[in-house]
Amino acid sequence: YKKTRILHAVDERQMHEFYCQGDVLIVPSKYEGFELVTAESLSSGVPVIGNRVGAIYTLYNKKTEGVYILEKNPIEIDKIKEIAIMYKNRDSKKRLHNMMVQNYSEKIYSEKLRALLDER
């Protein structure tokens, strides 16, 4: 745990920097999805690993790159290390960011909303 940092009261303007400090976001919750946290992490190029709830499970079912499921309890440390190594380089981080922009950006949602309104 020598490389573990706990930060309190992270300002919203520091969120990207906050996510970029990590190698993998682990969301061990079994009852909440943490949708925004999952999206922010992936947008920062940081993969996520968690249980079959919320955004992680939805994105995992869509075979979204950078999204992994915890299969066992206790947490699978070797699996987490392997994922962290896979996404350590800038190209992998940039690919995750670009995937989120292409599929979940404000522009994409505006276009989808406009199309839905036009159908009415």
PDB file of C-alpha atoms in Angstrom:
ATOM      1  CA  TYR A   1       0.000   0.000   0.000  1.00  0.00           C
ATOM      2  CA  LYS A   2       3.018   2.271  -0.290  1.00  0.00           C
ATOM      3  CA  LYS A   3       1.637   3.766  -3.499  1.00  0.00           C
ATOM      4  CA  THR A   4      -1.855   4.420  -2.135  1.00  0.00           C
ATOM      5  CA  ARG A   5      -2.925   8.027  -1.684  1.00  0.00           C
ATOM      6  CA  ILE A   6      -6.126   9.228  -0.123  1.00  0.00           C
ATOM      7  CA  LEU A   7      -7.303  12.638  -1.229  1.00  0.00           C
ATOM      8  CA  HIS A   8     -10.126  14.580   0.395  1.00  0.00           C
ATOM      9  CA  ALA A   9     -12.260  17.343  -1.091  1.00  0.00           C
ATOM     10  CA  VAL A  10     -10.922  17.154  -4.636  1.00  0.00           C
ATOM     11  CA  ASP A  11     -12.144  20.215  -6.521  1.00  0.00           C
ATOM     12  CA  GLU A  12     -14.108  19.529  -9.721  1.00  0.00           C
ATOM     13  CA  ARG A  13     -11.435  21.333 -11.754  1.00  0.00           C
ATOM     14  CA  GLN A  14      -8.896  18.822 -10.482  1.00  0.00           C
ATOM     15  CA  MET A  15     -10.865  15.690 -11.371  1.00  0.00           C
ATOM     16  CA  HIS A  16      -8.992  14.876 -14.598  1.00  0.00           C
ATOM     17  CA  GLU A  17      -5.672  15.214 -12.788  1.00  0.00           C
ATOM     18  CA  PHE A  18      -7.052  13.080  -9.953  1.00  0.00           C
ATOM     19  CA  TYR A  19      -8.012  10.220 -12.287  1.00  0.00           C
ATOM     20  CA  CYS A  20      -4.741  10.419 -14.214  1.00  0.00           C
ATOM     21  CA  GLN A  21      -2.804   9.751 -11.010  1.00  0.00           C
ATOM     22  CA  GLY A  22      -4.146   6.203 -10.879  1.00  0.00           C
ATOM     23  CA  ASP A  23      -3.451   3.134 -12.966  1.00  0.00           C
ATOM     24  CA  VAL A  24      -6.833   1.430 -12.495  1.00  0.00           C
ATOM     25  CA  LEU A  25     -10.066   2.581 -10.873  1.00  0.00           C
ATOM     26  CA  ILE A  26     -11.473  -0.133  -8.623  1.00  0.00           C
ATOM     27  CA  VAL A  27     -15.159   0.162  -7.758  1.00  0.00           C
ATOM     28  CA  PRO A  28     -15.840  -2.769  -5.411  1.00  0.00           C
ATOM     29  CA  SER A  29     -19.423  -1.751  -4.593  1.00  0.00           C
ATOM     30  CA  LYS A  30     -22.070  -4.417  -5.071  1.00  0.00           C
ATOM     31  CA  TYR A  31     -25.081  -2.097  -4.846  1.00  0.00           C
ATOM     32  CA  GLU A  32     -24.229   1.176  -6.557  1.00  0.00           C
ATOM     33  CA  GLY A  33     -23.043   1.844 -10.063  1.00  0.00           C
ATOM     34  CA  PHE A  34     -20.950   5.009  -9.766  1.00  0.00           C
ATOM     35  CA  GLU A  35     -21.811   5.880 -13.364  1.00  0.00           C
ATOM     36  CA  LEU A  36     -20.190   9.315 -13.472  1.00  0.00           C
ATOM     37  CA  VAL A  37     -17.015   8.079 -11.787  1.00  0.00           C
ATOM     38  CA  THR A  38     -16.774   5.245 -14.327  1.00  0.00           C
ATOM     39  CA  ALA A  39     -17.212   7.626 -17.275  1.00  0.00           C
ATOM     40  CA  GLU A  40     -14.746  10.168 -15.863  1.00  0.00           C
ATOM     41  CA  SER A  41     -12.125   7.498 -15.274  1.00  0.00           C
ATOM     42  CA  LEU A  42     -12.421   6.064 -18.798  1.00  0.00           C
ATOM     43  CA  SER A  43     -12.399   9.582 -20.274  1.00  0.00           C
ATOM     44  CA  SER A  44      -9.112  10.176 -18.461  1.00  0.00           C
ATOM     45  CA  GLY A  45      -7.691   7.004 -20.003  1.00  0.00           C
ATOM     46  CA  VAL A  46      -7.870   4.960 -16.810  1.00  0.00           C
ATOM     47  CA  PRO A  47      -9.513   1.512 -16.995  1.00  0.00           C
ATOM     48  CA  VAL A  48     -12.143   0.465 -14.450  1.00  0.00           C
ATOM     49  CA  ILE A  49     -12.790  -2.800 -12.679  1.00  0.00           C
ATOM     50  CA  GLY A  50     -15.823  -3.541 -10.543  1.00  0.00           C
ATOM     51  CA  ASN A  51     -18.818  -5.729  -9.894  1.00  0.00           C
ATOM     52  CA  ARG A  52     -21.872  -6.454 -12.006  1.00  0.00           C
ATOM     53  CA  VAL A  53     -23.729  -3.234 -11.184  1.00  0.00           C
ATOM     54  CA  GLY A  54     -24.383   0.094 -12.857  1.00  0.00           C
ATOM     55  CA  ALA A  55     -22.309   1.548 -15.648  1.00  0.00           C
ATOM     56  CA  ILE A  56     -19.481  -0.952 -15.262  1.00  0.00           C
ATOM     57  CA  TYR A  57     -21.808  -3.857 -15.911  1.00  0.00           C
ATOM     58  CA  THR A  58     -23.601  -2.080 -18.768  1.00  0.00           C
ATOM     59  CA  LEU A  59     -20.338  -1.106 -20.466  1.00  0.00           C
ATOM     60  CA  TYR A  60     -18.839  -4.544 -19.835  1.00  0.00           C
ATOM     61  CA  ASN A  61     -21.840  -6.172 -21.569  1.00  0.00           C
ATOM     62  CA  LYS A  62     -21.256  -3.832 -24.531  1.00  0.00           C
ATOM     63  CA  LYS A  63     -17.660  -5.123 -24.620  1.00  0.00           C
ATOM     64  CA  THR A  64     -16.331  -1.621 -23.941  1.00  0.00           C
ATOM     65  CA  GLU A  65     -12.565  -1.456 -23.878  1.00  0.00           C
ATOM     66  CA  GLY A  66     -11.068  -0.732 -20.470  1.00  0.00           C
ATOM     67  CA  VAL A  67     -13.997  -2.125 -18.452  1.00  0.00           C
ATOM     68  CA  TYR A  68     -13.496  -5.279 -16.402  1.00  0.00           C
ATOM     69  CA  ILE A  69     -15.518  -7.303 -13.910  1.00  0.00           C
ATOM     70  CA  LEU A  70     -14.295  -8.648 -10.577  1.00  0.00           C
ATOM     71  CA  GLU A  71     -15.055 -12.348 -10.774  1.00  0.00           C
ATOM     72  CA  LYS A  72     -13.962 -13.424  -7.300  1.00  0.00           C
ATOM     73  CA  ASN A  73     -13.853 -12.205  -3.756  1.00  0.00           C
ATOM     74  CA  PRO A  74     -11.329 -11.245  -2.378  1.00  0.00           C
ATOM     75  CA  ILE A  75     -10.263  -8.779  -5.051  1.00  0.00           C
ATOM     76  CA  GLU A  76      -8.049 -10.335  -7.698  1.00  0.00           C
ATOM     77  CA  ILE A  77      -4.778  -8.451  -7.241  1.00  0.00           C
ATOM     78  CA  ASP A  78      -3.003 -10.209 -10.141  1.00  0.00           C
ATOM     79  CA  LYS A  79      -5.818  -9.300 -12.535  1.00  0.00           C
ATOM     80  CA  ILE A  80      -5.690  -5.656 -11.426  1.00  0.00           C
ATOM     81  CA  LYS A  81      -1.902  -5.540 -11.918  1.00  0.00           C
ATOM     82  CA  GLU A  82      -2.276  -7.029 -15.407  1.00  0.00           C
ATOM     83  CA  ILE A  83      -4.886  -4.425 -16.385  1.00  0.00           C
ATOM     84  CA  ALA A  84      -2.738  -1.601 -15.012  1.00  0.00           C
ATOM     85  CA  ILE A  85       0.231  -2.760 -17.096  1.00  0.00           C
ATOM     86  CA  MET A  86      -1.912  -3.020 -20.263  1.00  0.00           C
ATOM     87  CA  TYR A  87      -3.000   0.621 -19.956  1.00  0.00           C
ATOM     88  CA  LYS A  88       0.244   2.140 -18.723  1.00  0.00           C
ATOM     89  CA  ASN A  89       1.288   3.758 -22.028  1.00  0.00           C
ATOM     90  CA  ARG A  90      -0.049   6.984 -23.504  1.00  0.00           C
ATOM     91  CA  ASP A  91      -1.491   5.305 -26.612  1.00  0.00           C
ATOM     92  CA  SER A  92      -3.744   3.061 -24.530  1.00  0.00           C
ATOM     93  CA  LYS A  93      -4.886   5.977 -22.380  1.00  0.00           C
ATOM     94  CA  LYS A  94      -5.566   8.109 -25.453  1.00  0.00           C
ATOM     95  CA  ARG A  95      -7.509   5.245 -27.073  1.00  0.00           C
ATOM     96  CA  LEU A  96      -9.800   5.003 -24.010  1.00  0.00           C
ATOM     97  CA  HIS A  97     -10.317   8.760 -24.013  1.00  0.00           C
ATOM     98  CA  ASN A  98     -11.126   8.823 -27.737  1.00  0.00           C
ATOM     99  CA  MET A  99     -13.544   5.903 -27.365  1.00  0.00           C
ATOM    100  CA  MET A 100     -15.456   7.829 -24.700  1.00  0.00           C
ATOM    101  CA  VAL A 101     -15.536  10.999 -26.834  1.00  0.00           C
ATOM    102  CA  GLN A 102     -16.780   9.077 -29.880  1.00  0.00           C
ATOM    103  CA  ASN A 103     -19.517   7.268 -27.971  1.00  0.00           C
ATOM    104  CA  TYR A 104     -20.517   9.362 -24.970  1.00  0.00           C
ATOM    105  CA  SER A 105     -19.591  13.000 -25.529  1.00  0.00           C
ATOM    106  CA  GLU A 106     -21.991  15.892 -25.089  1.00  0.00           C
ATOM    107  CA  LYS A 107     -22.047  16.273 -28.888  1.00  0.00           C
ATOM    108  CA  ILE A 108     -23.153  12.643 -29.336  1.00  0.00           C
ATOM    109  CA  TYR A 109     -25.928  13.015 -26.758  1.00  0.00           C
ATOM    110  CA  SER A 110     -27.101  16.286 -28.346  1.00  0.00           C
ATOM    111  CA  GLU A 111     -27.312  14.584 -31.735  1.00  0.00           C
ATOM    112  CA  LYS A 112     -29.240  11.626 -30.283  1.00  0.00           C
ATOM    113  CA  LEU A 113     -31.621  13.950 -28.438  1.00  0.00           C
ATOM    114  CA  ARG A 114     -32.155  16.028 -31.586  1.00  0.00           C
ATOM    115  CA  ALA A 115     -32.926  12.859 -33.580  1.00  0.00           C
ATOM    116  CA  LEU A 116     -35.426  11.700 -30.957  1.00  0.00           C
ATOM    117  CA  LEU A 117     -37.166  15.092 -30.940  1.00  0.00           C
ATOM    118  CA  ASP A 118     -37.279  15.146 -34.740  1.00  0.00           C
ATOM    119  CA  GLU A 119     -39.050  11.758 -34.722  1.00  0.00           C
ATOM    120  CA  ARG A 120     -41.941  13.236 -32.754  1.00  0.00           C
TER     121      ARG A 120
END
